[in-house]
Short mmCIF file of C-alpha atoms in Angstrom, two decimals:
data_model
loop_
_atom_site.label_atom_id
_atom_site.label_comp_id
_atom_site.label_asym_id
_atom_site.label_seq_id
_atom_site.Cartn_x
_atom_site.Cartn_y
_atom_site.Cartn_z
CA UNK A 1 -58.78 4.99 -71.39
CA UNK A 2 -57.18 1.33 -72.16
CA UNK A 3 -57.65 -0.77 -69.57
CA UNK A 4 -54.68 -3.21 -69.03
CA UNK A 5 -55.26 -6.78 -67.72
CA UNK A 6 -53.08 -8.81 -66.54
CA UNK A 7 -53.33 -13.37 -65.61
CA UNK A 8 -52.47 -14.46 -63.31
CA UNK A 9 -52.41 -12.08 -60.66
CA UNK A 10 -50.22 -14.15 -58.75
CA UNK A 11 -48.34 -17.78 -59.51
CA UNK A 12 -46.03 -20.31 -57.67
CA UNK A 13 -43.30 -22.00 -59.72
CA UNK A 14 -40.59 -23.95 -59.31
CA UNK A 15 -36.53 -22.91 -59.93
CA UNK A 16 -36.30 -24.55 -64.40
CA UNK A 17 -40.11 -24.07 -64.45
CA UNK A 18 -41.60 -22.07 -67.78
CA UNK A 19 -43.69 -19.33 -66.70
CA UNK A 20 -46.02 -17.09 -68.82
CA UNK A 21 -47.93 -13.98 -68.06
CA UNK A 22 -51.01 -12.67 -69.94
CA UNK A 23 -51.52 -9.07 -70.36
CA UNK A 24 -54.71 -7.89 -72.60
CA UNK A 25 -55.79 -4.42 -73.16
CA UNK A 26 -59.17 -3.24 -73.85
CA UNK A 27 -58.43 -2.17 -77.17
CA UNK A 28 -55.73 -2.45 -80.08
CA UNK A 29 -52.52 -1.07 -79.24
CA UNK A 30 -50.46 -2.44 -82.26
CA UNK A 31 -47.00 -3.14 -80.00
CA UNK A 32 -46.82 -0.82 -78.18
CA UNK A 33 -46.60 -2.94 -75.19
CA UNK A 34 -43.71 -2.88 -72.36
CA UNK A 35 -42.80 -5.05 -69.59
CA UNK A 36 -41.41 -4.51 -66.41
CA UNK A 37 -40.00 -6.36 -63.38
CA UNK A 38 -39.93 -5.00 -59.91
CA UNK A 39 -38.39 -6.42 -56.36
CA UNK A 40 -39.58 -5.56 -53.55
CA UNK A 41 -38.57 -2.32 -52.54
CA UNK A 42 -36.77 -1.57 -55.92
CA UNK A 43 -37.84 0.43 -58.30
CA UNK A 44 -39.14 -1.08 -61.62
CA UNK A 45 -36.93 -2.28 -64.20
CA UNK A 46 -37.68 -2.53 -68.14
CA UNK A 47 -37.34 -5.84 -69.27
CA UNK A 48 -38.98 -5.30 -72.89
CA UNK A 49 -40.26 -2.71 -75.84
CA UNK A 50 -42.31 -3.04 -78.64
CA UNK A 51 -43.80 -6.38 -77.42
CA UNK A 52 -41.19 -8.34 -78.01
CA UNK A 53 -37.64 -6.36 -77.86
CA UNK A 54 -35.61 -7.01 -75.06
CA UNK A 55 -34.33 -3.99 -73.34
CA UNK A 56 -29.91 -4.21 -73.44
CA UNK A 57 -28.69 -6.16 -70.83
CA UNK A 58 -32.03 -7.99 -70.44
CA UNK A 59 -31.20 -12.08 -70.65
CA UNK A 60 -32.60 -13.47 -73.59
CA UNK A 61 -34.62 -16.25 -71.23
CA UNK A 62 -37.05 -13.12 -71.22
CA UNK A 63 -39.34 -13.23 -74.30
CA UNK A 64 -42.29 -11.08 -75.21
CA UNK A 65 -45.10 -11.66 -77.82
CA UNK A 66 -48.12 -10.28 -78.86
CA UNK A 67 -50.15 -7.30 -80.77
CA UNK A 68 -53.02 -5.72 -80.82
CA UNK A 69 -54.37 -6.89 -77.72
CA UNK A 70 -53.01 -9.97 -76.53
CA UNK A 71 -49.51 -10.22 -75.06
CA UNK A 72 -47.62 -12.86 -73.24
CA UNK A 73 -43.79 -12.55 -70.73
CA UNK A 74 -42.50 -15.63 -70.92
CA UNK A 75 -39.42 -16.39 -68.58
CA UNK A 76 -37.94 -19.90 -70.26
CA UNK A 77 -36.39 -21.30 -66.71
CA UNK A 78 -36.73 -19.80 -63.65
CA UNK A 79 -34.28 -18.79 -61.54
CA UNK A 80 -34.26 -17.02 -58.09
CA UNK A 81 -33.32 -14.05 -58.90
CA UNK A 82 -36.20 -14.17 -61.23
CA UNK A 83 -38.75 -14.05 -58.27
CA UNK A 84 -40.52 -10.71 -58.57
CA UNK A 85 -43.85 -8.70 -59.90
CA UNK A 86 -44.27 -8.02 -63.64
CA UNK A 87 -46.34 -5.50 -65.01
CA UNK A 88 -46.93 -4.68 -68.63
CA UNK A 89 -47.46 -1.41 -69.90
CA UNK A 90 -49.37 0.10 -72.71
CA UNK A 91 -47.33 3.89 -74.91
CA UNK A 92 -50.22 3.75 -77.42
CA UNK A 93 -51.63 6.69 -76.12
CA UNK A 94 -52.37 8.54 -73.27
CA UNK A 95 -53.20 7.83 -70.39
CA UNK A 96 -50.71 5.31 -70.09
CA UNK A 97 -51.71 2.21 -68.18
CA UNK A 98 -50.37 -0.62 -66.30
CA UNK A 99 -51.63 -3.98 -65.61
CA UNK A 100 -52.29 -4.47 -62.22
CA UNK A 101 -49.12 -6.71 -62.05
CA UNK A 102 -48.24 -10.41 -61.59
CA UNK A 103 -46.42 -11.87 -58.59
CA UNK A 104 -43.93 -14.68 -59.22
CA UNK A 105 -43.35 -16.66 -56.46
CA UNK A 106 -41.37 -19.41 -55.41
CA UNK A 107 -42.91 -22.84 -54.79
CA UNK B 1 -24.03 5.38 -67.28
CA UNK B 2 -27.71 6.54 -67.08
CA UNK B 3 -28.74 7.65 -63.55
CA UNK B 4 -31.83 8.85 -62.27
CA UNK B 5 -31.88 10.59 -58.83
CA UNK B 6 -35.46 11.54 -57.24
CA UNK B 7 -35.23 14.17 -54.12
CA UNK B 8 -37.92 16.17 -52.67
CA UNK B 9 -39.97 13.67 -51.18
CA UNK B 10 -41.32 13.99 -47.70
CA UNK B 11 -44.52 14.48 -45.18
CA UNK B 12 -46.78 16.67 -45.91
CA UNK B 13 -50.06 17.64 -44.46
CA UNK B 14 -53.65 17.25 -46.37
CA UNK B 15 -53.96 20.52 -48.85
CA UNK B 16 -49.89 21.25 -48.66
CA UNK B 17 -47.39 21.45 -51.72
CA UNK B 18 -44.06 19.86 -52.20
CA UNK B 19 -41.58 19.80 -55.50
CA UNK B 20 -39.80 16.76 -56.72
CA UNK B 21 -36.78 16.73 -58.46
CA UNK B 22 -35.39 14.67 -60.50
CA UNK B 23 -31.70 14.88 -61.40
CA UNK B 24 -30.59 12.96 -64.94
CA UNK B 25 -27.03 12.22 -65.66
CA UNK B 26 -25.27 9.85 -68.40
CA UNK B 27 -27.34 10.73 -71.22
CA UNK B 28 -28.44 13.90 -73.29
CA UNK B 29 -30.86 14.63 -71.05
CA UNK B 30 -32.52 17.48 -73.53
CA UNK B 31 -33.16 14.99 -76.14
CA UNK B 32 -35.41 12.43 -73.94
CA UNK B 33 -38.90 12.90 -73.12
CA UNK B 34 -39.84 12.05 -69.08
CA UNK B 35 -42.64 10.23 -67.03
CA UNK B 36 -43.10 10.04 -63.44
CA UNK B 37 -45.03 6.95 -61.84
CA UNK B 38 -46.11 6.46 -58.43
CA UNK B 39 -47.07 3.21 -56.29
CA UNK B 40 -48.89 3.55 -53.29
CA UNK B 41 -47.77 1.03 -50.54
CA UNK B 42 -48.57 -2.02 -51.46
CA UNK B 43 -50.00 -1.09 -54.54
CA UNK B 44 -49.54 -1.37 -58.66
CA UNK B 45 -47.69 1.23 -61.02
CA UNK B 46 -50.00 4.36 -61.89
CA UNK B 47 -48.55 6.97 -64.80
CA UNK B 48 -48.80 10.49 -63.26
CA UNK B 49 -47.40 12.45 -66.07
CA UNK B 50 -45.31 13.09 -69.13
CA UNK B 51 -43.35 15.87 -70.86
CA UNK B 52 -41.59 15.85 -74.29
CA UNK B 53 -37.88 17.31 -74.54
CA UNK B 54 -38.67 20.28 -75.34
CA UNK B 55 -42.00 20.71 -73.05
CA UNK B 56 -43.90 21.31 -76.16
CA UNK B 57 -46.08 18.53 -75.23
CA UNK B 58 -47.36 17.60 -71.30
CA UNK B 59 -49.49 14.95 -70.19
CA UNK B 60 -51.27 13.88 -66.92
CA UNK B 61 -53.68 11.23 -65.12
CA UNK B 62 -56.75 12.51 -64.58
CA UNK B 63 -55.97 11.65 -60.57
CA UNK B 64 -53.93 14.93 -60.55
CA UNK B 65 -54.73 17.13 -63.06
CA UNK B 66 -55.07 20.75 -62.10
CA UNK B 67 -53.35 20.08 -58.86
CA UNK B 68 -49.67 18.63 -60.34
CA UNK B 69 -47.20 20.30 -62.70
CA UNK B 70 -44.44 18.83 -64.71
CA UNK B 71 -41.49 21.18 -66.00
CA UNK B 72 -37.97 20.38 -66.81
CA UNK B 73 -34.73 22.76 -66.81
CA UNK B 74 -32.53 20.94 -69.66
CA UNK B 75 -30.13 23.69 -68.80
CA UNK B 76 -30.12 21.77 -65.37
CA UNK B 77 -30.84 18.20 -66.39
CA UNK B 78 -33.73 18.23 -63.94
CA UNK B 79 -37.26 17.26 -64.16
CA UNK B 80 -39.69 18.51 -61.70
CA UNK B 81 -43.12 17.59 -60.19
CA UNK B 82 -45.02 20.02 -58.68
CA UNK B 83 -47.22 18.95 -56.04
CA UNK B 84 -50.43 21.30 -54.70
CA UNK B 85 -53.43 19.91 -52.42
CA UNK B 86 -52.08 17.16 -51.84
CA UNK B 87 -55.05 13.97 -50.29
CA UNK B 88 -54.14 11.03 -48.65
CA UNK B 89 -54.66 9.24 -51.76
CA UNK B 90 -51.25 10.84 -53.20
CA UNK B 91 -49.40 8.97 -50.94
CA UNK B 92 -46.91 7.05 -52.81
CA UNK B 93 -43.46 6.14 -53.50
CA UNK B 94 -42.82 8.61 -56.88
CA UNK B 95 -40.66 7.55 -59.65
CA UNK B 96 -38.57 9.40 -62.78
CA UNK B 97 -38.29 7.52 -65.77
CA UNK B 98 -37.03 8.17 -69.11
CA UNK B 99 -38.34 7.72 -72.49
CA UNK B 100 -36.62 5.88 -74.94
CA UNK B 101 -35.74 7.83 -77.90
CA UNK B 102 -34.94 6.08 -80.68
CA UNK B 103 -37.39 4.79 -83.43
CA UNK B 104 -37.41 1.69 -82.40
CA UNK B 105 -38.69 1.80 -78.67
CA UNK B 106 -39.55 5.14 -78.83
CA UNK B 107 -42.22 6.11 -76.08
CA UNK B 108 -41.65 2.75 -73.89
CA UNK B 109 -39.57 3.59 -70.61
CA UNK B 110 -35.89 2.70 -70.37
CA UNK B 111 -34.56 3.81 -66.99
CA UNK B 112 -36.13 4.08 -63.66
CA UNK B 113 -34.77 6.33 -60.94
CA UNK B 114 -34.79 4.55 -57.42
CA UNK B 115 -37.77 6.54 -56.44
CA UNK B 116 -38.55 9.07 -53.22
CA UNK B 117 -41.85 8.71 -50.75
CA UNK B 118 -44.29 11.35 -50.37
CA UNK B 119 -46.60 10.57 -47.45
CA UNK B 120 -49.34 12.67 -47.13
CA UNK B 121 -51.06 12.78 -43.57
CA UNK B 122 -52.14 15.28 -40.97
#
């Protein structure tokens, strides 16, 4: 199985402030890497595909980068809606895995 | 517009069954391959399973394999999660999502339903 890991596993910022998120898998994936964003007590919502694709409707202060096996979420400025747990996803094959998420919070 | 509607979801004792549905509208829903994911309270996403439009193709975690079963009805734009000896450890809040179909993205998840919570306890 691929293991997904995510860094930080949790992080205080600021409303403006950059943020990125790490997510590495054990092995090469190529891009097939997706990110997600869930509130609490929502259900998860896709952000990006294909490493680096935003998802329609996403805001394009949402980037993604990466392949093989080292992937970054960056969020250019913060806001507070923006204040939520990310988790990236590996669709290389099965079983798919998640990172074990990254909680943004406010500072 | 895409919507995703989970039902079925409940308490259940230690060993009992239940069946999730999942109810697609907005889309071809015979054209999309499905997932559900669970998250236990308080806990990360885990995949559960997968089936291809068709069902020519079906995945599942190794966490409940031989005990779940995924099936659609694209007659009935329904997806379906079959639940037998159920542990504690299946406790969770169980999501529908669909595939994205298109070459593109395909195989990365698009749309989420809003999930339903299967509590298993005695």
């Amino acid at each position: 199985d691929i293991q997904m890991t995510q860094s930080p596993s949790s992080l205080s910022a600021s409303v403006g402030d950059r943020v990125t998120i790490t997510c590495r898998a054990s092995q090469g994936i190529s891009n097939y890497l997706a990110w997600f964003q869930q509130k609490p007590g929502k259900a998860p919502k896709s952000l990006i595909y294909a490493a680096s694709s935003l998802q329609s409707g996403v805001p394009s202060k949402f980037s993604g980068s990466g392949s093989g096996t080292d992937f970054t979420l960056t969020i250019s400025s913060l806001q507070p809606e923006d204040f939520a747990t990310y988790y990236c996803q590996q669709y290389n094959s099965y079983p798919l895995t998640f990172g074990q998420g990254t909680k943004v919070e406010i500072k | 517009e895409v919507q995703l509607v989970e039902s079925g979801g409940g308490l259940v004792k230690p060993g009992g069954s239940l069946r999730l549905s999942c109810a697609a509208s907005g889309f071809t829903f015979s054209s999309y391959s499905m997932n559900w994911v669970r998250q236990a309270p308080g806990k990360g996403l885990e995949w559960v399973s997968s089936i291809s439009s068709s069902s020519s193709y079906i995945y599942y975690a190794d966490s409940v394999k031989g005990r779940f079963t995924i099936s659609r009805d694209n007659a009935k734009n329904s997806l379906y999660l079959q639940m037998n000896s159920l542990r504690a450890e299946d406790t969770a809040v169980y999501y529908c999502a669909r595939e994205c179909s298109s070459t593109s993205c395909y195989g990365a998840p698009d749309y989420w339903g809003q999930g339903t919570l299967v509590t298993v306890s005695s």
